[in-house]
Amino acid sequence: MSRPQDLVQGTLDLLLLKILALEPMNGHAISQRLKQVSGAVLQVSDGSLYPALHKLEQQGWVTATWKVTENNRRAKFYALSRAGRQQLDRESEAWTRLSTAITQVVNLGNARG
Amino acid sequence: MTVERLLHILRLRWLSLFRRNQVDRDLDDELRFHVEAETARLVAAGQDPESAADTAYRSLHGLERTAEQCRDTRGVAWAETLVQDLRYGARTLARNPGFTLAATVTLALGIGANTAVFTLLDGIVFAPLPFPDDSRLVSLQATYPAGGLVALREQLKTLDAASYATAKHVTLGAPGGAVRVSSVKTSAELFTVLGVRPAIGRVFRSGEDRAPGGRIAVLSHRSWVARFGADPTIVGRSVLVDGTAREIVGVMPPEFGFPASAVELWLPLTVDAGDTVAYWAGDFMPIVGRLRPGVDISQAQAEARLFQARIGERFPWRMPEDWNKDLTVIPLQQALVGDVTPRLMLLSIAVALVLVIACANVANLSLTKTAARAREIGIRSALGAGPRRIARQLLTESALLGLLGGIAGALVAVQMLSLLKIVLPPDTPRLMEVQLNWRVLAFTAAIALGAGCLFGLAPVLQAMRLRLRDTLDSAGRGAAASVGAPARAALTIAQIAGAVVLVIAAGLLVRSLWILTSADPGFRPDAVVTARVAPAATTCATAERCLVNYQQLVTSASAMPGIRDAALVNTLPLTGEVAKRSLQLEGFVPEPSKSAPLFWLHAITPRYFDVMGARLEAGRAFTDADVSGHARVAVVTATTARRYWPRESALGKQLRFVGENEWRTIVGVVGDLRAYDLTRPEPEWIDGTIYVPFNVTATLEDGAIPTQMTLVARGSGTSALSVAALGTTAQRAGGDLMVSDIRPMSAIVAERSAAPSATAALLVSMAVMALVLGSVGVYGVLSFLVSRRTRDLGVRMALGATPKDVFLLVIGEGARLCVAGIALGVAGALALTRWLQSELHGVSATDPATYALVVLVVALVTLAACYVPTRRAMAVDPLVALRDS
């Protein structure tokens, strides 16, 4: 198994916000979705997922509710808040700018070569 | 940030702080759910249940650690650790009651003393005056006669000026009987300038201070309540003031007392431009003013200086060149409390030193504790506490101790403040207004926390250097403890230095006080009783009637049992009252820039010098013949004689009052009486003192004889008997004269030394405190040094060192500390001489004898403190010491 790539805390926030933008879900489901969507490239260790989720909640970008699942278990479901939606837009924009800039630098030599 | 988000965040914080258990359970549930869900997924994917559970569990990289990280995101970690630290700190302090008690008491003394003195400073020097817009009130550091005041008001555009004469005692005809009260004559605008409105009635109106002058008066609130029973019909009532009927036009509000809270009656001046002498040479009065809008103090000063440069021309005679020379305009508050500020600053420095010493003591105690807690800190470090966390915890503990000390200190402050109010002289300005207020409490709190952090730094710095290995290693016991030694030595040196400074200051003050009170006052106050005498309404309508009455009084008083001699004088020594008169002296021509010599005129009856016990140095005193025969004679003091006739006897020389034709002959020279204060026979602005017989020729500046006299009587019995007896007999014999204020002369003398006595007493008590604290500090540090070198000493003794060698070794360490501390202390005392000098009389602030004595005392005390640890060192059993390691 390859070593999971450690993501910068900031981009993890962006990913989580985006996933929650689609629909509310609990931590386990978020972890699965992340692996699914990114084709198993982004392997976020669950040990850093939950602290990140809690930080987002403490900052008010996501809200949490407790629901009872089919198996009669209490589970914590996260959903994007209104402020969180705005934060998501801001972070996506920032990411796009950053990645464009990096791509440009990386492709520097290629145009000539 | 939207409101919604803010509320959400606050709600979460609140839950984290106050519903912590619930939040923790939720976190637990959430993570467990994850593990179960992951297990289910892996099982569904084909893994066997057990290994699936295992993998699921491990996916969280440690349930507890993940939980911990989640908890860390809550943003209330700092609050939680603070609570934790406080709880732990409290428990630690409770476990060491000895240390806690010693530290709290030490801090309470230091903080309490500081708070009390700062309250004084705040209430007297810093607090604004109780007048509206008091920052606009100024004082011209200059004095003018009535004519000067009138010109000032006409010409100055930058401020509105007003003035007041010196407070005098007058006889007030109160319902309960005639009584002597303090009264002040003021210019009509004084109340308006100050901006004070009366509680009832009105104040003076413009023009009411011009001759013939309104026969009106304003009453103080205290007087109105105490003497007139708060009579609501007081306004318009007529009362007798010094025999003249005056109408009370108003009563001032309760807090108003200008220029002193003792003043009960305000009367208008009677400014008469036609009476040249009174107009231009009467009482020279201070000027207060209110700056006009848009003007600042420097503009006012410039204008006032211009005025001063030109006013001399308006005088009918030449004014001395140095009159009002360096005229400055200063804020009124500064002028009112200026005198007492240096003394308060001295006290502040002293208590600050005590606080520093106290903190040093507590720091030393803390260092001992930290060294003993080395193992505990080592274990905490091993369990994962970073150095910052440990430091924070130790600092919190110190802050807690500081807070305890602060609370106890506030209690000490309250007590000390009431003590200070009693001990300080009652004429200290604004003393009665001083109360503890919120600013002072804030200051105490700041000191408490500051002290806490200050002495908390010491163990913290030490703790940061403790390494895990060193502390858990039993042999390292010595190594770890040795880290604190230079810090402790420095603290102890600081303590000794502080104590030295305080003891030097106290010693100098005590010496000064001794010189002050043991100085020969030029008369013998013991067994002398004094009483103020004032005429009733018409007693002194003519000078002859006045004199006859007074003569009767003296005769009756002398004939009383228990009284040997009685006499009269117009101004009693040490009461601050001066009667001035310009003189021409035979053969003396004043310099062109100076005016005629100004003398202090005493009108006395013949027995005065005998009663007071003054020494006649040459010639004779007055006789009854001089009095009745209107002989033109005079007696001068020795200093005056030396000043004007340095190389010859003053006897036979002639002098006369300016404005009179007849010359007087000097028939006697009397030894100086310290009449102005305990150190001076006369104020600087007086050129000499003269005594004349009390008859019709004894005229003051206004041309009339003095009508208010003081009776002095020397008793042959105990002074208590004389006071009571004199009272009744004098009342009876006086007839048309009112006798009041009967006091022994010794009480008046004691009053004069009240302020330096109080200062000396305060400083002595602080010096004692400092010395005790310093000795305890030396003892503590030396014990510590000895205990850490037990093994070392054991080795030495095993190798053949005698007890004497050990003694010298340990005493040597103690002596080194003492010497360093004393040297630093002496340097500090020399640096503080400026503040000290203003309080000292007759002794220099760098007096070598006092310094030498103090150094000796402190050296002895500190060496004595070294005694016990040294003995313990000498008693070290080498076998035990070596085995203990």
PDB file of C-alpha atoms in Angstrom, chain A residues 26 28 32 45-47 50-51 54-55 57-63 66 69 73-76 78 82-83, chain B residues 4-5 8-9 12-13 16 26-27 29-31 33-34 36-38 41 59-61 66 69-70 73-74:
ATOM      1  CA  ASN A  26     -21.397  11.844   8.529  1.00  0.00           C
ATOM      2  CA  HIS A  28     -17.365   7.977   7.742  1.00  0.00           C
ATOM      3  CA  GLN A  32     -15.509   7.120   1.697  1.00  0.00           C
ATOM      4  CA  SER A  45      -6.079   9.518   7.072  1.00  0.00           C
ATOM      5  CA  ASP A  46      -9.164   9.354   9.219  1.00  0.00           C
ATOM      6  CA  GLY A  47      -7.057  10.480  12.105  1.00  0.00           C
ATOM      7  CA  TYR A  50     -12.060  14.230  12.185  1.00  0.00           C
ATOM      8  CA  PRO A  51      -9.962  17.011  13.681  1.00  0.00           C
ATOM      9  CA  HIS A  54     -14.305  19.581  14.084  1.00  0.00           C
ATOM     10  CA  LYS A  55     -12.261  22.647  13.245  1.00  0.00           C
ATOM     11  CA  GLU A  57     -17.540  23.147  12.838  1.00  0.00           C
ATOM     12  CA  GLN A  58     -15.861  25.345  15.464  1.00  0.00           C
ATOM     13  CA  GLN A  59     -15.280  28.001  12.845  1.00  0.00           C
ATOM     14  CA  GLY A  60     -18.917  27.954  11.837  1.00  0.00           C
ATOM     15  CA  TRP A  61     -18.490  26.823   8.234  1.00  0.00           C
ATOM     16  CA  VAL A  62     -20.413  23.614   8.875  1.00  0.00           C
ATOM     17  CA  THR A  63     -23.188  22.755  11.260  1.00  0.00           C
ATOM     18  CA  TRP A  66     -27.311  14.084  15.431  1.00  0.00           C
ATOM     19  CA  THR A  69     -29.186   5.489  11.716  1.00  0.00           C
ATOM     20  CA  ARG A  73     -26.832   4.160  16.325  1.00  0.00           C
ATOM     21  CA  ARG A  74     -26.252   7.855  16.977  1.00  0.00           C
ATOM     22  CA  ALA A  75     -24.334   9.464  14.168  1.00  0.00           C
ATOM     23  CA  LYS A  76     -23.202  13.023  13.685  1.00  0.00           C
ATOM     24  CA  TYR A  78     -22.379  17.570   9.001  1.00  0.00           C
ATOM     25  CA  ARG A  82     -24.646  29.577   4.671  1.00  0.00           C
ATOM     26  CA  ALA A  83     -21.407  31.177   5.711  1.00  0.00           C
TER      27      ALA A  83
ATOM     28  CA  GLU B   4     -25.649  33.636  12.536  1.00  0.00           C
ATOM     29  CA  ARG B   5     -22.082  32.429  12.428  1.00  0.00           C
ATOM     30  CA  HIS B   8     -23.104  29.409  16.261  1.00  0.00           C
ATOM     31  CA  ILE B   9     -19.504  29.844  17.392  1.00  0.00           C
ATOM     32  CA  LEU B  12     -20.189  25.852  20.651  1.00  0.00           C
ATOM     33  CA  ARG B  13     -17.727  27.606  22.955  1.00  0.00           C
ATOM     34  CA  SER B  16     -17.328  23.214  25.339  1.00  0.00           C
ATOM     35  CA  ASP B  26     -20.639  13.130  21.666  1.00  0.00           C
ATOM     36  CA  LEU B  27     -17.083  12.968  20.418  1.00  0.00           C
ATOM     37  CA  ASP B  29     -19.977   8.408  20.088  1.00  0.00           C
ATOM     38  CA  GLU B  30     -18.901   9.905  16.818  1.00  0.00           C
ATOM     39  CA  LEU B  31     -15.569   8.132  16.731  1.00  0.00           C
ATOM     40  CA  PHE B  33     -19.635   5.143  15.098  1.00  0.00           C
ATOM     41  CA  HIS B  34     -16.819   5.594  12.633  1.00  0.00           C
ATOM     42  CA  GLU B  36     -18.241   0.430  13.624  1.00  0.00           C
ATOM     43  CA  ALA B  37     -19.125   1.744  10.210  1.00  0.00           C
ATOM     44  CA  GLU B  38     -15.642   1.036   8.895  1.00  0.00           C
ATOM     45  CA  ARG B  41     -17.680  -1.961   5.438  1.00  0.00           C
ATOM     46  CA  SER B  59      -7.395   3.692  10.848  1.00  0.00           C
ATOM     47  CA  LEU B  60      -7.930   6.386  13.333  1.00  0.00           C
ATOM     48  CA  HIS B  61      -4.260   6.350  14.291  1.00  0.00           C
ATOM     49  CA  THR B  66      -7.585  11.730  17.488  1.00  0.00           C
ATOM     50  CA  GLN B  69      -6.815  16.618  18.530  1.00  0.00           C
ATOM     51  CA  CYS B  70     -10.519  17.111  18.112  1.00  0.00           C
ATOM     52  CA  THR B  73      -9.868  22.437  17.947  1.00  0.00           C
ATOM     53  CA  ARG B  74     -12.457  23.622  20.389  1.00  0.00           C
TER      54      ARG B  74
END
